[in-house]
mmCIF file of C-alpha atoms in Angstrom:
data_model
loop_
_atom_site.group_PDB
_atom_site.id
_atom_site.type_symbol
_atom_site.label_atom_id
_atom_site.label_comp_id
_atom_site.label_asym_id
_atom_site.label_seq_id
_atom_site.Cartn_x
_atom_site.Cartn_y
_atom_site.Cartn_z
ATOM 1 C CA UNK A 1 0.000 0.000 0.000
ATOM 2 C CA UNK A 2 1.144 3.545 -0.792
ATOM 3 C CA UNK A 3 0.108 6.532 1.302
ATOM 4 C CA UNK A 4 -0.438 9.109 -1.433
ATOM 5 C CA UNK A 5 -0.428 12.177 0.810
ATOM 6 C CA UNK A 6 1.594 13.009 3.908
ATOM 7 C CA UNK A 7 3.903 15.755 5.169
ATOM 8 C CA UNK A 8 7.184 16.239 7.003
ATOM 9 C CA UNK A 9 8.454 19.270 8.873
ATOM 10 C CA UNK A 10 10.896 20.588 11.439
ATOM 11 C CA UNK A 11 8.595 22.932 13.301
ATOM 12 C CA UNK A 12 9.082 26.651 13.809
ATOM 13 C CA UNK A 13 6.361 29.260 14.176
ATOM 14 C CA UNK A 14 7.687 31.429 11.340
ATOM 15 C CA UNK A 15 7.423 28.866 8.539
ATOM 16 C CA UNK A 16 4.181 27.257 9.684
ATOM 17 C CA UNK A 17 1.922 30.223 10.355
ATOM 18 C CA UNK A 18 -1.101 28.233 9.163
ATOM 19 C CA UNK A 19 -1.016 26.232 12.406
ATOM 20 C CA UNK A 20 -3.380 28.109 14.713
ATOM 21 C CA UNK A 21 -4.104 27.722 18.429
ATOM 22 C CA UNK A 22 -6.301 24.667 17.817
ATOM 23 C CA UNK A 23 -3.387 22.771 16.257
ATOM 24 C CA UNK A 24 -0.949 22.404 19.157
ATOM 25 C CA UNK A 25 -0.453 18.706 18.386
ATOM 26 C CA UNK A 26 1.135 19.682 15.065
ATOM 27 C CA UNK A 27 3.591 22.182 16.560
ATOM 28 C CA UNK A 28 6.470 19.761 16.920
ATOM 29 C CA UNK A 29 8.851 17.992 14.563
ATOM 30 C CA UNK A 30 7.309 15.354 12.315
ATOM 31 C CA UNK A 31 10.008 13.525 10.398
ATOM 32 C CA UNK A 32 10.532 10.118 8.799
ATOM 33 C CA UNK A 33 11.565 8.625 12.135
ATOM 34 C CA UNK A 34 8.060 9.246 13.499
ATOM 35 C CA UNK A 35 6.329 8.078 10.338
ATOM 36 C CA UNK A 36 8.088 4.766 9.755
ATOM 37 C CA UNK A 37 6.553 2.914 12.753
ATOM 38 C CA UNK A 38 3.097 4.022 11.596
ATOM 39 C CA UNK A 39 3.769 2.609 8.147
ATOM 40 C CA UNK A 40 4.863 -0.702 9.623
ATOM 41 C CA UNK A 41 1.741 -0.938 11.783
ATOM 42 C CA UNK A 42 -0.589 -0.244 8.846
ATOM 43 C CA UNK A 43 1.001 -2.189 6.017
ATOM 44 C CA UNK A 44 2.154 0.885 4.100
ATOM 45 C CA UNK A 45 5.296 0.361 2.037
ATOM 46 C CA UNK A 46 5.766 3.830 0.563
ATOM 47 C CA UNK A 47 4.472 7.389 0.538
ATOM 48 C CA UNK A 48 4.217 10.657 -1.355
ATOM 49 C CA UNK A 49 5.667 13.602 0.602
ATOM 50 C CA UNK A 50 3.719 16.810 -0.059
ATOM 51 C CA UNK A 51 4.798 20.377 0.621
ATOM 52 C CA UNK A 52 3.603 22.071 3.808
ATOM 53 C CA UNK A 53 5.371 25.434 3.427
ATOM 54 C CA UNK A 54 5.020 28.087 0.736
ATOM 55 C CA UNK A 55 8.702 28.550 0.066
ATOM 56 C CA UNK A 56 11.115 27.248 -2.521
ATOM 57 C CA UNK A 57 13.396 25.537 -0.031
ATOM 58 C CA UNK A 58 10.502 23.268 0.949
ATOM 59 C CA UNK A 59 10.861 21.288 -2.271
ATOM 60 C CA UNK A 60 14.600 20.869 -1.751
ATOM 61 C CA UNK A 61 13.984 19.780 1.856
ATOM 62 C CA UNK A 62 11.599 17.026 0.770
ATOM 63 C CA UNK A 63 13.865 15.898 -2.060
ATOM 64 C CA UNK A 64 16.717 15.585 0.422
ATOM 65 C CA UNK A 65 14.551 13.374 2.645
ATOM 66 C CA UNK A 66 13.633 11.251 -0.375
ATOM 67 C CA UNK A 67 17.316 10.772 -1.161
ATOM 68 C CA UNK A 68 17.800 9.261 2.307
ATOM 69 C CA UNK A 69 14.601 7.190 2.532
ATOM 70 C CA UNK A 70 13.805 4.986 -0.452
ATOM 71 C CA UNK A 71 10.222 4.467 0.722
ATOM 72 C CA UNK A 72 9.504 8.143 -0.035
ATOM 73 C CA UNK A 73 8.442 7.315 -3.570
ATOM 74 C CA UNK A 74 7.802 10.856 -4.707
ATOM 75 C CA UNK A 75 7.724 14.525 -3.757
ATOM 76 C CA UNK A 76 5.061 17.139 -4.499
ATOM 77 C CA UNK A 77 6.749 20.514 -4.151
ATOM 78 C CA UNK A 78 5.456 24.067 -3.870
ATOM 79 C CA UNK A 79 4.766 25.941 -7.110
ATOM 80 C CA UNK A 80 5.648 29.649 -6.955
ATOM 81 C CA UNK A 81 3.476 30.814 -9.833
ATOM 82 C CA UNK A 82 4.802 34.375 -9.733
ATOM 83 C CA UNK A 83 8.525 33.553 -9.847
ATOM 84 C CA UNK A 84 10.228 35.226 -12.790
ATOM 85 C CA UNK A 85 12.642 32.322 -13.081
ATOM 86 C CA UNK A 86 9.974 29.643 -12.688
ATOM 87 C CA UNK A 87 10.949 27.781 -15.854
ATOM 88 C CA UNK A 88 14.567 27.608 -14.696
ATOM 89 C CA UNK A 89 13.513 26.459 -11.203
ATOM 90 C CA UNK A 90 11.381 23.688 -12.660
ATOM 91 C CA UNK A 91 14.134 22.583 -15.009
ATOM 92 C CA UNK A 92 16.584 22.295 -12.107
ATOM 93 C CA UNK A 93 14.217 20.499 -9.768
ATOM 94 C CA UNK A 94 12.864 18.108 -12.389
ATOM 95 C CA UNK A 95 16.357 16.689 -12.884
ATOM 96 C CA UNK A 96 15.724 14.834 -9.612
ATOM 97 C CA UNK A 97 13.636 11.716 -10.364
ATOM 98 C CA UNK A 98 12.017 11.879 -6.917
ATOM 99 C CA UNK A 99 10.170 15.041 -7.951
ATOM 100 C CA UNK A 100 6.750 14.024 -9.226
ATOM 101 C CA UNK A 101 4.722 17.218 -9.170
ATOM 102 C CA UNK A 102 3.777 20.497 -7.533
ATOM 103 C CA UNK A 103 0.879 22.255 -5.887
ATOM 104 C CA UNK A 104 -0.241 25.732 -4.886
ATOM 105 C CA UNK A 105 -2.658 26.439 -2.026
ATOM 106 C CA UNK A 106 -5.568 27.396 -4.266
ATOM 107 C CA UNK A 107 -8.138 27.076 -1.469
ATOM 108 C CA UNK A 108 -6.455 29.883 0.487
ATOM 109 C CA UNK A 109 -6.640 32.407 -2.342
ATOM 110 C CA UNK A 110 -9.118 35.290 -1.855
ATOM 111 C CA UNK A 111 -10.232 34.912 -5.486
ATOM 112 C CA UNK A 112 -12.234 31.714 -6.032
ATOM 113 C CA UNK A 113 -11.410 32.002 -9.750
ATOM 114 C CA UNK A 114 -7.662 31.901 -9.090
ATOM 115 C CA UNK A 115 -7.223 28.411 -10.557
ATOM 116 C CA UNK A 116 -8.183 29.723 -13.985
ATOM 117 C CA UNK A 117 -6.192 32.961 -13.753
ATOM 118 C CA UNK A 118 -3.536 33.545 -16.444
ATOM 119 C CA UNK A 119 -0.627 33.557 -13.963
ATOM 120 C CA UNK A 120 -1.694 30.243 -12.466
ATOM 121 C CA UNK A 121 -2.622 28.604 -15.764
ATOM 122 C CA UNK A 122 0.675 29.576 -17.379
ATOM 123 C CA UNK A 123 2.647 28.173 -14.441
ATOM 124 C CA UNK A 124 0.783 24.862 -14.504
ATOM 125 C CA UNK A 125 1.234 24.669 -18.268
ATOM 126 C CA UNK A 126 5.003 24.504 -17.744
ATOM 127 C CA UNK A 127 4.611 21.294 -15.736
ATOM 128 C CA UNK A 128 3.279 19.411 -18.717
ATOM 129 C CA UNK A 129 6.454 20.009 -20.686
ATOM 130 C CA UNK A 130 8.347 18.160 -17.921
ATOM 131 C CA UNK A 131 5.767 15.375 -17.409
ATOM 132 C CA UNK A 132 5.045 16.588 -13.864
ATOM 133 C CA UNK A 133 1.652 16.303 -12.167
ATOM 134 C CA UNK A 134 -0.263 19.073 -10.421
ATOM 135 C CA UNK A 135 -2.165 18.663 -7.152
ATOM 136 C CA UNK A 136 -5.372 20.679 -6.898
ATOM 137 C CA UNK A 137 -5.998 21.801 -3.303
ATOM 138 C CA UNK A 138 -9.596 22.994 -3.447
ATOM 139 C CA UNK A 139 -12.717 23.759 -1.478
ATOM 140 C CA UNK A 140 -16.131 23.544 -3.183
ATOM 141 C CA UNK A 141 -16.331 27.226 -4.251
ATOM 142 C CA UNK A 142 -13.000 26.833 -6.078
ATOM 143 C CA UNK A 143 -13.941 23.750 -8.114
ATOM 144 C CA UNK A 144 -15.669 25.524 -11.065
ATOM 145 C CA UNK A 145 -12.507 27.511 -11.856
ATOM 146 C CA UNK A 146 -10.465 24.332 -11.506
ATOM 147 C CA UNK A 147 -12.702 22.691 -14.109
ATOM 148 C CA UNK A 148 -11.946 25.531 -16.514
ATOM 149 C CA UNK A 149 -8.223 25.128 -15.811
ATOM 150 C CA UNK A 150 -8.392 21.403 -16.538
ATOM 151 C CA UNK A 151 -10.322 22.047 -19.753
ATOM 152 C CA UNK A 152 -7.597 24.431 -20.911
ATOM 153 C CA UNK A 153 -4.847 21.839 -20.274
ATOM 154 C CA UNK A 154 -6.293 18.472 -21.344
ATOM 155 C CA UNK A 155 -2.899 16.749 -21.454
ATOM 156 C CA UNK A 156 -1.850 17.767 -17.931
ATOM 157 C CA UNK A 157 -2.252 15.255 -15.088
ATOM 158 C CA UNK A 158 -4.253 16.744 -12.196
ATOM 159 C CA UNK A 159 -4.759 15.200 -8.753
ATOM 160 C CA UNK A 160 -7.473 16.530 -6.424
ATOM 161 C CA UNK A 161 -6.327 16.597 -2.806
ATOM 162 C CA UNK A 162 -8.635 15.661 0.075
ATOM 163 C CA UNK A 163 -11.654 14.928 -2.177
ATOM 164 C CA UNK A 164 -12.154 18.673 -2.648
ATOM 165 C CA UNK A 165 -12.760 19.362 1.065
ATOM 166 C CA UNK A 166 -16.527 18.896 1.445
ATOM 167 C CA UNK A 167 -18.218 20.039 4.658
ATOM 168 C CA UNK A 168 -18.367 16.581 6.239
ATOM 169 C CA UNK A 169 -18.903 17.974 9.746
ATOM 170 C CA UNK A 170 -22.305 19.363 8.733
ATOM 171 C CA UNK A 171 -23.200 16.518 6.391
ATOM 172 C CA UNK A 172 -23.490 18.822 3.381
ATOM 173 C CA UNK A 173 -23.268 17.235 -0.062
ATOM 174 C CA UNK A 174 -24.105 20.048 -2.465
ATOM 175 C CA UNK A 175 -22.696 21.836 -4.368
ATOM 176 C CA UNK A 176 -19.604 19.685 -3.714
ATOM 177 C CA UNK A 177 -21.146 16.511 -5.153
ATOM 178 C CA UNK A 178 -22.266 18.090 -8.436
ATOM 179 C CA UNK A 179 -18.949 19.862 -8.889
ATOM 180 C CA UNK A 180 -16.869 16.753 -8.244
ATOM 181 C CA UNK A 181 -18.938 14.648 -10.647
ATOM 182 C CA UNK A 182 -18.426 17.316 -13.299
ATOM 183 C CA UNK A 183 -14.691 17.560 -12.608
ATOM 184 C CA UNK A 184 -14.358 13.783 -12.780
ATOM 185 C CA UNK A 185 -15.688 13.774 -16.335
ATOM 186 C CA UNK A 186 -12.206 14.937 -17.339
ATOM 187 C CA UNK A 187 -10.148 11.749 -17.734
ATOM 188 C CA UNK A 188 -6.872 13.481 -16.823
ATOM 189 C CA UNK A 189 -8.060 14.143 -13.247
ATOM 190 C CA UNK A 190 -7.328 11.810 -10.326
ATOM 191 C CA UNK A 191 -8.508 12.190 -6.727
ATOM 192 C CA UNK A 192 -7.083 11.407 -3.288
ATOM 193 C CA UNK A 193 -9.228 9.801 -0.618
ATOM 194 C CA UNK A 194 -7.444 11.858 2.020
ATOM 195 C CA UNK A 195 -7.940 14.728 4.431
ATOM 196 C CA UNK A 196 -11.487 13.708 5.314
ATOM 197 C CA UNK A 197 -11.317 13.413 9.101
ATOM 198 C CA UNK A 198 -10.249 17.041 9.489
ATOM 199 C CA UNK A 199 -13.304 18.115 7.470
ATOM 200 C CA UNK A 200 -15.464 16.034 9.837
ATOM 201 C CA UNK A 201 -16.141 16.678 13.530
ATOM 202 C CA UNK A 202 -12.652 16.299 15.027
ATOM 203 C CA UNK A 203 -13.857 14.919 18.345
ATOM 204 C CA UNK A 204 -16.869 12.849 17.285
ATOM 205 C CA UNK A 205 -16.362 11.605 13.715
ATOM 206 C CA UNK A 206 -16.862 7.964 12.812
ATOM 207 C CA UNK A 207 -16.112 5.970 9.638
ATOM 208 C CA UNK A 208 -19.790 6.073 8.643
ATOM 209 C CA UNK A 209 -19.529 9.874 8.337
ATOM 210 C CA UNK A 210 -16.942 9.506 5.582
ATOM 211 C CA UNK A 211 -18.605 6.709 3.639
ATOM 212 C CA UNK A 212 -21.179 8.789 1.665
ATOM 213 C CA UNK A 213 -18.408 11.080 0.411
ATOM 214 C CA UNK A 214 -16.179 8.166 -0.553
ATOM 215 C CA UNK A 215 -19.125 6.635 -2.422
ATOM 216 C CA UNK A 216 -19.577 9.837 -4.432
ATOM 217 C CA UNK A 217 -15.915 9.732 -5.388
ATOM 218 C CA UNK A 218 -16.185 6.079 -6.393
ATOM 219 C CA UNK A 219 -19.202 6.887 -8.543
ATOM 220 C CA UNK A 220 -17.511 9.889 -10.120
ATOM 221 C CA UNK A 221 -13.920 8.752 -10.623
ATOM 222 C CA UNK A 222 -13.998 4.972 -10.386
ATOM 223 C CA UNK A 223 -11.320 2.984 -8.592
ATOM 224 C CA UNK A 224 -8.695 3.518 -11.299
ATOM 225 C CA UNK A 225 -8.531 7.261 -10.613
ATOM 226 C CA UNK A 226 -8.680 7.185 -6.813
ATOM 227 C CA UNK A 227 -5.825 6.772 -4.336
ATOM 228 C CA UNK A 228 -5.683 6.476 -0.557
ATOM 229 C CA UNK A 229 -3.849 9.069 1.533
ATOM 230 C CA UNK A 230 -3.592 9.891 5.226
ATOM 231 C CA UNK A 231 -2.686 13.599 5.330
ATOM 232 C CA UNK A 232 -0.408 12.711 8.264
ATOM 233 C CA UNK A 233 0.390 14.429 10.566
ATOM 234 C CA UNK A 234 -2.449 16.905 9.936
ATOM 235 C CA UNK A 235 -4.884 14.018 10.370
ATOM 236 C CA UNK A 236 -3.786 13.666 14.008
ATOM 237 C CA UNK A 237 -5.903 16.705 14.821
ATOM 238 C CA UNK A 238 -8.835 14.303 14.666
ATOM 239 C CA UNK A 239 -7.539 10.729 14.728
ATOM 240 C CA UNK A 240 -4.613 8.364 14.819
ATOM 241 C CA UNK A 241 -2.876 7.372 11.613
ATOM 242 C CA UNK A 242 -4.213 3.837 11.938
ATOM 243 C CA UNK A 243 -7.793 5.020 12.460
ATOM 244 C CA UNK A 244 -7.637 7.249 9.391
ATOM 245 C CA UNK A 245 -6.327 4.559 7.077
ATOM 246 C CA UNK A 246 -8.634 1.876 8.461
ATOM 247 C CA UNK A 247 -11.695 4.134 8.085
ATOM 248 C CA UNK A 248 -11.014 4.554 4.378
ATOM 249 C CA UNK A 249 -10.208 0.884 3.885
ATOM 250 C CA UNK A 250 -13.458 -0.044 5.637
ATOM 251 C CA UNK A 251 -15.422 1.863 2.995
ATOM 252 C CA UNK A 252 -13.506 0.066 0.255
ATOM 253 C CA UNK A 253 -14.219 -3.423 1.615
ATOM 254 C CA UNK A 254 -17.139 -4.137 -0.793
ATOM 255 C CA UNK A 255 -14.933 -3.502 -3.844
ATOM 256 C CA UNK A 256 -13.173 -6.196 -5.810
ATOM 257 C CA UNK A 257 -9.578 -7.086 -5.068
ATOM 258 C CA UNK A 258 -8.520 -5.416 -8.316
ATOM 259 C CA UNK A 259 -10.366 -2.190 -7.467
ATOM 260 C CA UNK A 260 -8.816 -2.055 -4.009
ATOM 261 C CA UNK A 261 -5.378 -2.606 -5.555
ATOM 262 C CA UNK A 262 -5.862 0.434 -7.756
ATOM 263 C CA UNK A 263 -6.902 2.654 -4.851
ATOM 264 C CA UNK A 264 -4.221 1.444 -2.454
ATOM 265 C CA UNK A 265 -1.291 1.476 -4.879
ATOM 266 C CA UNK A 266 -1.737 1.319 -8.653
ATOM 267 C CA UNK A 267 -3.483 4.667 -9.188
ATOM 268 C CA UNK A 268 -0.787 6.463 -7.225
ATOM 269 C CA UNK A 269 1.907 4.834 -9.339
ATOM 270 C CA UNK A 270 0.132 5.798 -12.549
ATOM 271 C CA UNK A 271 -0.663 9.391 -11.573
ATOM 272 C CA UNK A 272 2.786 10.144 -10.164
ATOM 273 C CA UNK A 273 4.782 8.060 -12.679
ATOM 274 C CA UNK A 274 6.268 5.742 -10.051
ATOM 275 C CA UNK A 275 7.945 2.675 -11.487
ATOM 276 C CA UNK A 276 7.970 -0.674 -9.742
ATOM 277 C CA UNK A 277 11.359 -1.937 -8.618
#
């Protein structure tokens, strides 16, 4: 099994300003040494390390970790869309085979149309020339612009993080459901079954709360475009690593062995261009 979405950091309050007073459990170092025992306990053999800071050195930090831990199968770095030397940065970083893609924090932008803005679209367009993927970090109001972005770049591989962050805590389905079904009609879009417990009630969620949202994703994307991810250590705001992974796997139990294999490993390999040893 591959965990398609997790983070590493050496904590300081300057680089991680997004951690507010409710996130004290995150305000400590979270490195490979803390993650490896969790992998062993859950049957995870590899992971995708995703950026957690909006700074260029974040990508280099994760690539360095990948060079020292072979089970880090890929890195998703931070995309600085406004950098004048962006093409040169991408050329340098893409020389490292551990680099698989990039993301920008679209869901934090004040403009819900940011995904389809010229500066963002032009930056993402550069990734396609290097066969790099792009993670879409969205909330429901941002999905329509993301659909327009995807339509403008039909050959680019896109991966939706955290199933588009529906309001699981309140049980809302719309407009998230309609938007995700529409987005999934684009065959170059994949989706991560990740980040759900922190959209649910942190103190009272249960696996049954997640199941209706997972079922929508299965209906929309099918098993061959879905991948499992933990969002560790952010997930620990609401649950243990084991509880998060087991909750998702519980919802996948009715699927065929082949379908579960896609979601737990094969889709991640396809989307991020990870070869088997």
